[in-house]
Amino acid sequence: MLGWSCEKEALPTPTMIETEASPEPSIVFRSEKDSVPTILGAQRNNPYTVSNMTQAWNSLFGQHKTYAALPVTHQYVKFDPQSLEEYKALAESGITYVDFPLGYEVVQLGDYYPQEGVGPEGIPDFYGVLEAGEPVPAVTYQVLEDLVVPPYGTPLTARAFEQVGGLSAYFEGLGGTGVGAIPDPCGQECPNYPNCFYFPQHFGCSGPPTYNGDCTPDSPDWPDCLVIYDDEEEELNDCGCPVPGDVRMPAGCIQVQDVERNGLFPVEAVRVAWWNGWFTFKTAETDARGCWQIKNHREYGKAYMWVSFRNDRARLRGFVGNTVQVWRLLATVTDYGGELGGGSYNNIQTEYNLWNNQGGRDHRNWSAATVMNALHHFHTEAQNDGINPPPMGLDIYLTAYRRDGIALMTSQIPVQLLEQWINQGLFNSQLLPNVINSLLVIPDVAIGCNFQNSDEQWAIAQHELAHTSHFTNVGAEYWFQLGLATITAWYVTEDNDPWGDETVPDAGRLAICESWASHLEHVYTDRAYGGNFSGAFSWLDRLDRWRNHRPNHVPIGLHLDLIDNVEPMVSFDRIGGGSGAVIDNVTGLTNGQLFSVLDASTDNPQVYRQRIINDLLPGSGIAVGDVDALFNSY
């Protein structure tokens, strides 16, 4: 791995693996096309307006409690970003939004809605539903309608639909049960048919629905209290996830194929967004088993699902090609799962299998799922080792056609320092994908995804995340100097090597930062994959065979030699140049101890050696001479 800007060393080329087709999941995410338009039909009368819903309440329950206007529960909003800065604020906010207006029949839900007048440089309008009082990001917006949105399967919602002429469509969505299936004593002759059939807990054959004085618009749990949700779980599905007893409660699991470990693994902490086709958006996050469940919601009729690769730890974006509307560079990687229906939503199993179409949807989703799992693995291993985790909220950009990476930590670096990188030639250096050519769209981390081996994809993620962890120990000024050294090395070396060699300016800083990231890359990938690896050697064996990146520069194997308990070894055949034996009589230090001395004062291997001697050797039983001999071997 190469570094702060990083790419793959001359290791064996990953095999283009052919795999047997996996069993078809409940939802197969599209991979054949990348540009499926959204097609809308006729506009529907909106039953959820405050005035209509107030009328519905008063007609059902007015004899008990009357309202001049029900309190607003939600707002239907159009976002109209006036700049990339505004769209970035929206994309980072976590608000669920779409690029088409709500309240229309959906003929086909696709990847984009062809809005008129939006050219290549333009930013479309976006639409969403905010809960009353929900904060709005720094983006131009307009409230299109104040709403009252009770659960769908309630007499109140049914009456609201009836008042706008949509009762037939409402009951069709509610269950689609034919008249012949309706049992006595609730046949068509009942004055309250079909309410008495669909809402037996509220309606008898005649008379108004039952009034519950504990569930009114003044109640703290309004309007969810209109429905009693069945949260009982009956069984586990094939993923090991609980299946709700209520078939209308959306739930399922998300898994990704791991080539080396030969199986499907949970995709942890990605967001599932659920839309009922009107004004109800719900979200959930997968747990460590890849399980998700939309709590306090029963679905009816058509529904739509997306998977968004974001959580508190990171947001993934990228996979947009070389020619693209600029705003798409800032969008979160989100996959549309398709239209659902049929009345059973409690066991949706989604698989992301190994890709075949480079740059396509299946490539994007497999890579995003693998990188996200690698992120969580790094956090776990960092905690186990007692080193700093990456900063929260990382902005990670995925590239389909590259095998390198870069960790600039843009959100943590003052703008004036970023501008100095640009002035030094960052955008002309090819250290970033060509489409990233402005300050606004530079990510914290870019990760290449041109891999068909899970462990290789995992490894580059570990390398870049190791940089982000190291950043927390050294700070912005140190990282700025590392960036300058990397850019300079790219320009001054004949082969445009961002690590340079021992003669480039600030070579010592490059040596420390890149060797440490390479060390954790191999160690943490080995902890995940062990004996399941794609190359000729395990990841730990690969690391044990490294000496330097180039002679006397970037001591990749040094950190492991300070830690491992291998017998004293004299090795002449290590990768990466250098002459003489590697004399390793040192053992017993830990990743946590080494990380503790990799702070802002440690900017070259000689300082690193002295910090180890001064800070870590006392009481360790390790001889200074052995440390010197090991360092001198590199």
XYZ file of C-alpha atoms in Angstrom:
634
model
C 0.000 0.000 0.000
C 1.139 3.493 -0.781
C -0.128 6.185 1.333
C -1.314 9.491 2.511
C -1.669 8.856 -1.138
C -1.660 5.080 -1.346
C -1.790 2.423 -4.044
C -1.106 -1.291 -4.288
C 2.477 -2.518 -4.344
C 3.637 -5.148 -6.827
C 1.814 -7.995 -5.125
C 0.030 -10.725 -7.094
C -2.770 -9.399 -9.289
C -6.196 -10.138 -7.740
C -7.972 -12.977 -9.478
C -11.110 -12.179 -11.437
C -13.199 -14.709 -9.558
C -16.250 -16.417 -10.999
C -18.788 -17.343 -8.371
C -21.918 -19.410 -8.382
C -25.116 -17.410 -8.386
C -26.487 -16.790 -4.915
C -30.091 -17.691 -4.146
C -32.370 -14.860 -5.202
C -33.145 -12.661 -2.175
C -36.498 -11.121 -1.434
C -35.224 -7.969 -3.142
C -32.672 -7.996 -5.942
C -31.129 -4.566 -6.259
C -30.820 -3.402 -9.838
C -27.422 -3.719 -11.467
C -28.184 -3.820 -15.192
C -28.888 -0.115 -15.624
C -27.496 2.988 -14.039
C -29.963 5.553 -15.378
C -33.558 4.579 -14.754
C -35.862 7.606 -14.778
C -38.632 8.189 -12.285
C -42.021 8.476 -14.016
C -44.932 10.109 -12.199
C -48.606 9.896 -13.033
C -51.513 12.098 -12.041
C -51.464 14.329 -8.986
C -53.627 12.974 -6.177
C -55.814 14.928 -3.804
C -53.953 15.305 -0.545
C -55.860 13.816 2.414
C -53.186 14.872 4.935
C -53.771 18.638 4.924
C -54.511 20.199 8.285
C -57.990 21.319 7.217
C -58.974 17.936 5.778
C -57.614 15.943 8.701
C -59.303 18.319 11.173
C -62.603 17.780 9.398
C -62.071 14.013 9.559
C -61.394 14.129 13.299
C -64.402 16.278 14.068
C -66.719 14.107 11.960
C -65.604 10.976 13.819
C -64.977 12.222 17.335
C -66.352 15.756 17.465
C -69.013 14.784 19.963
C -66.204 14.060 22.410
C -63.590 16.670 21.490
C -63.623 19.239 18.695
C -60.664 21.105 17.197
C -60.530 24.231 15.091
C -57.292 22.890 13.628
C -55.325 19.774 14.518
C -51.716 20.454 15.474
C -49.229 20.085 12.617
C -47.241 16.849 12.865
C -45.157 17.223 9.680
C -44.258 19.670 6.946
C -43.955 18.881 3.262
C -40.882 20.792 2.114
C -39.179 21.636 -1.167
C -35.436 22.212 -0.886
C -34.052 24.573 -3.527
C -30.250 24.660 -3.108
C -28.806 27.843 -4.581
C -25.204 26.624 -4.489
C -23.081 23.543 -3.993
C -22.470 24.700 -0.420
C -26.215 24.578 0.237
C -26.603 21.155 -1.351
C -23.646 19.853 0.667
C -25.387 21.017 3.856
C -28.514 19.115 2.812
C -26.570 15.964 1.882
C -24.737 15.955 5.208
C -27.852 16.665 7.295
C -29.217 13.131 7.328
C -32.645 14.271 6.137
C -34.346 11.805 3.807
C -35.205 13.523 0.529
C -36.073 12.646 -3.061
C -35.762 14.545 -6.341
C -39.435 14.333 -7.349
C -42.566 15.984 -5.917
C -44.714 13.939 -3.561
C -48.451 13.421 -3.836
C -48.392 11.934 -7.359
C -49.040 8.438 -8.594
C -45.737 6.654 -9.074
C -45.612 4.845 -12.401
C -41.913 3.983 -12.080
C -39.489 4.911 -9.351
C -35.972 5.160 -10.702
C -32.613 6.791 -10.090
C -33.431 10.324 -11.173
C -36.411 12.535 -12.010
C -36.006 14.565 -15.218
C -36.706 18.045 -13.896
C -37.122 20.666 -16.590
C -34.553 23.427 -16.901
C -31.813 21.753 -14.879
C -28.653 21.717 -16.999
C -25.272 20.092 -16.344
C -24.280 22.895 -13.982
C -27.651 23.120 -12.260
C -28.893 21.652 -9.005
C -32.406 20.176 -8.989
C -35.080 20.715 -6.384
C -35.495 18.098 -3.685
C -38.533 17.141 -1.632
C -38.875 15.786 1.863
C -41.109 15.564 4.916
C -39.902 17.045 8.178
C -41.353 16.412 11.571
C -42.790 19.538 13.143
C -39.968 21.453 14.763
C -37.208 19.428 13.080
C -34.162 21.648 12.410
C -33.480 22.558 8.786
C -29.928 22.701 7.414
C -28.495 25.829 5.811
C -30.320 25.410 2.517
C -32.990 27.473 0.774
C -36.352 25.771 1.241
C -40.095 26.305 1.036
C -42.837 24.716 3.114
C -45.344 23.455 0.550
C -47.923 22.160 3.008
C -48.457 21.762 6.733
C -49.564 18.193 7.360
C -51.192 15.925 9.899
C -49.892 12.397 9.248
C -51.474 9.706 11.420
C -50.719 6.014 10.814
C -52.276 4.717 7.616
C -54.384 1.918 9.059
C -56.730 4.013 11.214
C -60.334 5.212 10.855
C -59.078 8.798 10.979
C -56.929 8.307 7.886
C -59.723 6.399 6.142
C -62.173 9.248 6.740
C -59.618 11.780 5.477
C -59.206 9.781 2.253
C -62.976 9.487 1.914
C -63.356 13.263 2.126
C -61.021 13.812 -0.854
C -62.615 11.076 -2.956
C -59.893 8.495 -2.356
C -61.682 5.909 -0.208
C -61.635 3.162 -2.840
C -57.897 3.563 -3.382
C -57.385 3.730 0.372
C -59.060 0.391 1.052
C -57.312 -1.171 -1.923
C -54.014 -0.163 -0.381
C -55.141 -1.252 3.056
C -55.590 -4.855 2.101
C -57.169 -5.441 -1.262
C -59.526 -8.052 0.209
C -62.382 -9.014 -2.085
C -65.984 -8.648 -0.987
C -66.509 -12.388 -1.026
C -63.846 -12.848 1.648
C -65.542 -10.565 4.180
C -67.135 -12.710 6.917
C -70.323 -12.144 8.855
C -71.333 -10.181 10.821
C -69.561 -7.524 8.744
C -70.938 -7.916 5.254
C -71.925 -5.229 2.820
C -75.300 -4.868 4.532
C -73.614 -3.351 7.623
C -73.804 0.462 7.714
C -70.137 0.562 8.707
C -68.917 -1.775 5.955
C -66.023 -1.987 5.184
C -64.814 -0.131 8.288
C -66.112 -2.876 10.554
C -64.035 -5.396 8.641
C -60.777 -3.442 8.428
C -61.060 -1.813 11.858
C -62.888 -4.332 14.067
C -61.173 -2.880 17.116
C -62.811 0.481 16.368
C -66.104 -0.268 14.571
C -69.042 -2.534 15.080
C -71.568 -3.242 12.365
C -73.158 0.135 13.038
C -72.413 3.283 14.956
C -69.392 5.550 15.208
C -65.895 4.245 15.994
C -64.811 3.752 19.570
C -63.368 6.926 21.115
C -60.146 6.653 23.092
C -59.775 9.699 25.305
C -56.157 8.740 26.068
C -55.196 9.158 22.419
C -56.050 12.613 21.159
C -54.095 15.344 19.354
C -53.146 16.595 22.827
C -51.494 13.320 23.827
C -47.676 13.191 23.996
C -47.534 10.093 21.766
C -49.951 11.440 19.165
C -50.564 10.262 16.467
C -48.733 6.923 16.917
C -51.047 6.080 19.808
C -53.850 5.506 17.284
C -52.337 2.069 16.584
C -51.176 -0.667 18.936
C -48.108 -2.227 17.328
C -47.282 -5.908 17.624
C -43.551 -6.065 18.374
C -43.464 -9.777 19.089
C -40.845 -11.707 17.142
C -41.786 -15.180 15.995
C -38.601 -16.633 14.498
C -35.179 -15.939 13.032
C -34.652 -15.664 9.297
C -31.741 -17.045 7.273
C -29.605 -14.079 8.347
C -30.243 -14.755 12.015
C -32.444 -11.685 12.293
C -35.731 -11.622 14.217
C -38.853 -11.657 12.073
C -41.694 -9.555 13.542
C -44.909 -11.435 14.143
C -46.764 -8.656 12.339
C -46.162 -9.279 8.631
C -46.834 -5.602 7.898
C -43.969 -4.355 10.069
C -40.979 -3.746 7.717
C -37.868 -5.651 8.741
C -35.050 -7.635 7.230
C -31.322 -7.945 6.826
C -28.551 -6.720 4.540
C -25.525 -8.866 3.690
C -22.454 -8.611 1.483
C -20.533 -11.395 -0.199
C -17.004 -11.927 1.106
C -14.921 -13.666 -1.532
C -12.055 -14.867 0.672
C -14.211 -15.950 3.592
C -16.605 -17.643 1.169
C -19.895 -16.453 2.492
C -22.346 -13.645 3.175
C -21.592 -11.290 6.047
C -23.795 -8.683 7.751
C -23.520 -5.082 6.607
C -23.366 -3.120 9.829
C -24.694 0.389 10.526
C -26.099 1.419 7.176
C -29.366 3.297 6.922
C -32.588 1.900 5.513
C -35.072 4.540 4.325
C -38.698 3.509 3.827
C -41.421 5.460 1.994
C -45.122 4.611 1.837
C -45.814 6.547 -1.360
C -47.489 9.481 0.432
C -45.864 11.566 3.150
C -44.486 8.931 5.506
C -40.727 8.395 5.542
C -39.203 6.093 8.146
C -35.575 5.135 8.752
C -33.700 2.393 10.573
C -30.064 1.360 10.906
C -28.704 -2.146 10.583
C -27.152 -3.648 13.701
C -24.023 -5.805 13.954
C -25.967 -8.736 12.464
C -27.118 -6.659 9.486
C -30.658 -6.646 10.886
C -33.027 -3.694 10.574
C -36.613 -3.023 11.583
C -38.946 -0.050 11.169
C -40.431 0.292 14.626
C -43.950 1.616 15.210
C -44.994 1.331 11.589
C -47.345 -0.965 9.693
C -47.147 -0.832 5.903
C -49.994 -1.197 3.435
C -50.002 -1.375 -0.334
C -47.002 -0.169 -2.288
C -43.847 0.902 -0.492
C -40.320 1.833 -1.511
C -36.971 1.188 0.125
C -33.476 2.635 -0.140
C -30.179 1.682 1.513
C -27.961 4.664 2.300
C -24.316 4.095 3.213
C -23.997 6.497 6.102
C -23.891 6.468 9.892
C -22.342 8.518 12.701
C -18.883 7.228 11.840
C -18.818 8.020 8.138
C -20.711 8.977 5.020
C -19.739 7.325 1.728
C -20.022 9.076 -1.624
C -18.540 8.599 -5.081
C -18.988 6.166 -7.992
C -20.283 8.884 -10.290
C -18.097 8.404 -13.394
C -15.904 10.964 -15.089
C -18.615 13.252 -16.505
C -21.300 14.151 -14.038
C -23.403 16.935 -12.593
C -21.189 18.388 -9.900
C -23.784 18.148 -7.137
C -23.789 14.348 -7.499
C -20.189 14.306 -6.256
C -21.575 15.342 -2.871
C -24.461 12.879 -2.685
C -24.372 9.917 -0.302
C -24.055 6.499 -1.942
C -27.668 5.335 -1.866
C -29.191 2.278 -3.478
C -32.839 2.022 -4.467
C -34.230 -1.355 -3.528
C -37.381 -1.385 -5.597
C -41.133 -1.302 -5.168
C -42.603 -3.584 -2.544
C -46.161 -4.807 -2.109
C -48.247 -7.805 -1.349
C -48.847 -7.177 2.321
C -45.781 -8.980 3.757
C -42.789 -6.818 4.625
C -41.285 -8.441 7.720
C -38.556 -10.579 6.132
C -36.780 -8.600 3.407
C -33.372 -10.137 2.739
C -30.946 -8.088 0.652
C -27.619 -9.327 -0.706
C -24.763 -7.379 -2.263
C -22.846 -9.884 -4.340
C -19.482 -9.548 -6.045
C -19.600 -7.228 -9.028
C -19.061 -8.024 -12.691
C -19.818 -4.666 -14.312
C -17.046 -2.246 -13.378
C -18.442 1.112 -12.342
C -21.985 -0.252 -12.267
C -24.514 -0.439 -9.472
C -23.426 -3.870 -8.276
C -19.793 -2.707 -8.126
C -20.743 0.385 -6.154
C -22.899 -1.447 -3.640
C -20.483 -4.326 -3.032
C -17.598 -1.902 -2.569
C -19.560 0.439 -0.299
C -20.766 -2.449 1.867
C -17.239 -3.887 2.148
C -15.667 -0.515 2.992
C -18.341 0.211 5.589
C -17.694 -3.106 7.307
C -13.954 -2.422 7.158
C -14.577 0.899 8.917
C -16.358 -0.792 11.804
C -13.605 -3.408 12.018
C -10.973 -0.689 12.337
C -12.885 0.959 15.174
C -13.069 -2.372 17.012
C -9.394 -3.190 16.556
C -8.319 0.339 17.519
C -10.271 0.032 20.746
C -8.706 -3.374 21.424
C -5.216 -1.953 20.849
C -5.744 1.209 22.872
C -5.164 3.576 19.966
C -7.334 6.467 18.823
C -10.224 5.626 16.511
C -10.793 7.711 13.378
C -12.684 10.980 13.883
C -16.448 10.641 13.761
C -18.315 11.767 10.665
C -15.617 10.959 8.105
C -16.379 11.997 4.532
C -15.196 9.059 2.378
C -15.158 9.110 -1.420
C -15.145 5.795 -3.323
C -13.574 5.536 -6.774
C -14.482 2.752 -9.200
C -11.426 2.725 -11.452
C -8.538 3.234 -9.011
C -6.623 1.056 -6.583
C -5.059 3.845 -4.536
C -6.225 6.016 -1.691
C -5.569 9.289 0.038
C -6.357 10.633 3.507
C -6.361 14.425 3.451
C -8.638 14.984 6.482
C -10.152 17.971 4.697
C -12.853 18.660 7.252
C -10.190 18.900 9.966
C -7.712 21.153 8.120
C -8.059 24.981 8.046
C -9.125 26.266 4.643
C -6.008 28.393 4.206
C -3.854 25.282 4.534
C -5.999 23.393 2.024
C -5.545 26.271 -0.403
C -1.788 25.974 -0.028
C -2.009 22.316 -1.047
C -3.978 23.371 -4.119
C -1.444 26.082 -4.913
C 1.308 23.466 -4.677
C -0.416 21.435 -7.397
C -2.746 19.019 -5.594
C -5.306 18.893 -8.408
C -2.697 18.470 -11.150
C -0.863 15.717 -9.314
C -3.402 12.947 -10.031
C -3.444 12.152 -6.332
C -7.216 12.625 -6.454
C -9.775 11.418 -9.020
C -9.989 13.887 -11.893
C -13.596 14.808 -11.114
C -12.530 16.209 -7.738
C -11.163 19.551 -8.820
C -12.575 22.081 -6.377
C -12.122 22.731 -2.686
C -15.757 22.053 -1.878
C -15.765 18.439 -3.034
C -12.410 17.254 -1.600
C -13.183 14.384 0.819
C -11.501 13.496 4.076
C -10.552 10.158 2.544
C -10.627 8.687 -0.966
C -10.551 4.899 -1.337
C -10.062 3.053 -4.617
C -12.488 0.210 -5.253
C -11.078 -1.561 -8.301
C -10.810 -4.867 -6.447
C -12.605 -8.183 -6.758
C -11.004 -9.616 -3.653
C -12.618 -8.699 -0.366
C -9.369 -8.760 1.601
C -7.655 -6.378 -0.834
C -10.569 -3.937 -0.618
C -10.504 -4.328 3.150
C -6.764 -3.676 3.301
C -6.755 -0.336 1.497
C -9.568 0.800 3.773
C -7.521 -0.210 6.846
C -4.533 1.734 5.498
C -6.446 4.962 4.957
C -8.295 4.635 8.254
C -4.946 4.141 9.991
C -3.976 7.551 8.628
C -7.147 9.131 10.016
C -6.417 7.590 13.409
C -2.831 8.857 13.297
C -4.139 12.322 12.424
C -5.911 12.523 15.787
C -2.529 12.121 17.497
C -0.602 14.710 15.483
C -3.016 17.501 14.498
C -3.682 19.696 11.479
C -0.293 21.421 11.122
C 1.596 18.120 11.128
C -0.836 16.734 8.546
C -0.482 19.820 6.411
C 3.280 19.259 6.283
C 2.679 15.618 5.368
C 0.460 16.771 2.507
C 3.120 19.151 1.216
C 5.726 16.384 1.362
C 3.439 14.008 -0.550
C 2.628 16.522 -3.290
C 6.304 17.445 -3.624
C 7.375 13.803 -3.787
C 4.891 13.183 -6.580
C 6.382 15.977 -8.660
C 10.086 15.429 -7.988
C 10.315 11.659 -8.413
C 10.719 10.311 -11.906
C 7.897 7.798 -11.484
C 5.562 10.241 -9.667
C 5.805 8.293 -6.419
C 3.853 10.082 -3.651
C 6.090 8.422 -1.053
C 9.263 9.547 -2.803
C 12.587 8.198 -1.612
C 15.078 9.043 1.112
C 16.177 12.202 -0.741
C 12.810 14.006 -1.078
C 11.978 16.927 1.228
C 10.569 15.816 4.587
C 11.264 12.174 3.754
C 11.326 11.284 7.446
C 7.705 12.337 7.965
C 6.644 10.316 4.932
C 8.581 7.337 6.271
C 6.879 7.437 9.669
C 3.320 8.023 8.467
C 3.311 5.570 5.591
C 5.077 2.772 7.432
C 2.646 3.017 10.354
C -0.414 2.953 8.070
C 1.059 -0.001 6.148
C 1.696 -1.797 9.423
C -1.889 -1.477 10.658
C -3.207 -2.258 7.189
C -1.552 -5.670 7.255
C -2.144 -6.425 10.939
C -5.822 -5.466 10.958
C -6.557 -7.224 7.662
C -4.858 -10.350 9.014
C -7.031 -10.179 12.132
C -10.134 -10.181 9.937
C -9.042 -12.771 7.359
C -6.402 -14.966 9.003
C -5.844 -17.925 6.704
C -8.405 -16.713 4.143
C -6.345 -14.505 1.856
C -6.102 -13.818 -1.867
C -2.334 -13.619 -2.359
C 0.466 -16.121 -2.018
C 0.973 -15.277 1.666
C -1.181 -14.260 4.597
C -1.322 -10.576 5.423
C 0.920 -11.015 8.457
C 3.402 -13.015 6.413
C 3.398 -10.277 3.784
C 4.229 -7.732 6.458
C 6.966 -9.911 7.908
C 8.565 -10.048 4.443
C 8.725 -6.267 4.037
C 11.780 -4.207 4.821
C 11.361 -0.806 3.153
C 9.338 0.776 0.398
C 12.634 1.816 -1.175
C 16.172 1.425 0.191
C 16.497 3.355 3.475
C 12.973 4.772 3.103
C 9.595 3.885 4.704
C 10.431 1.020 7.083
C 7.245 -0.968 6.570
C 8.233 -4.026 8.587
C 9.832 -2.142 11.485
C 6.774 -1.813 13.724
C 5.969 -5.533 13.611
C 9.574 -6.341 14.474
C 9.243 -4.143 17.561
C 6.182 -6.146 18.624
C 6.417 -9.777 17.532
C 7.770 -12.583 19.617
C 9.529 -14.337 16.759
C 12.931 -15.790 17.561
C 15.889 -13.534 16.617
C 15.950 -13.491 12.835
C 18.644 -12.604 10.331
C 16.875 -12.019 7.027
C 18.413 -10.934 3.720
C 15.433 -11.550 1.461
C 12.963 -8.915 2.577
C 10.975 -6.914 0.030
C 11.767 -3.282 -0.561
C 15.511 -2.949 -0.922
C 18.178 -2.357 1.656
C 21.364 -4.287 2.239
C 22.536 -6.493 5.057
C 20.572 -8.486 7.578
C 17.513 -7.471 9.526
C 18.611 -8.077 13.090
C 15.507 -8.518 15.226
C 16.167 -9.184 18.890
C 13.319 -6.895 20.039
C 9.936 -8.132 21.192
C 7.182 -7.188 23.588
C 6.040 -3.695 22.595
C 2.396 -3.153 21.604
C 0.502 -1.167 19.009
C -0.875 1.023 21.775
C 2.599 1.819 23.098
C 3.983 2.606 19.652
C 0.988 4.802 18.841
C 1.534 6.772 22.030
C 4.905 8.036 20.773
C 3.677 8.733 17.240
C 2.614 12.259 18.156
C 3.301 15.650 16.596
C 6.954 15.616 17.691
C 7.719 12.339 15.913
C 8.383 13.392 12.345
C 11.175 11.017 11.310
C 12.442 7.517 12.190
C 15.335 8.843 14.305
C 12.935 10.729 16.590
C 10.743 7.608 16.692
C 13.735 5.508 17.794
C 14.640 7.970 20.556
C 11.046 8.205 21.784
C 10.890 4.422 22.043
C 14.161 4.329 23.963
C 13.198 7.166 26.306
C 9.493 6.446 26.827
C 8.963 2.725 26.307
C 12.138 0.831 27.202
C 12.412 1.615 30.952
C 11.214 -1.459 32.800
C 10.604 -3.428 29.585
C 13.728 -5.562 29.674
C 14.520 -4.521 26.083
C 18.111 -3.437 25.483
C 18.877 -0.117 23.805
C 21.453 -1.822 21.637
C 18.875 -4.224 20.266
C 16.585 -1.323 19.315
C 19.503 0.414 17.616
C 20.423 -2.752 15.707
C 16.858 -3.213 14.513
C 16.483 0.399 13.360
C 19.847 0.261 11.627
C 18.663 -2.787 9.691
C 16.117 -0.582 7.958
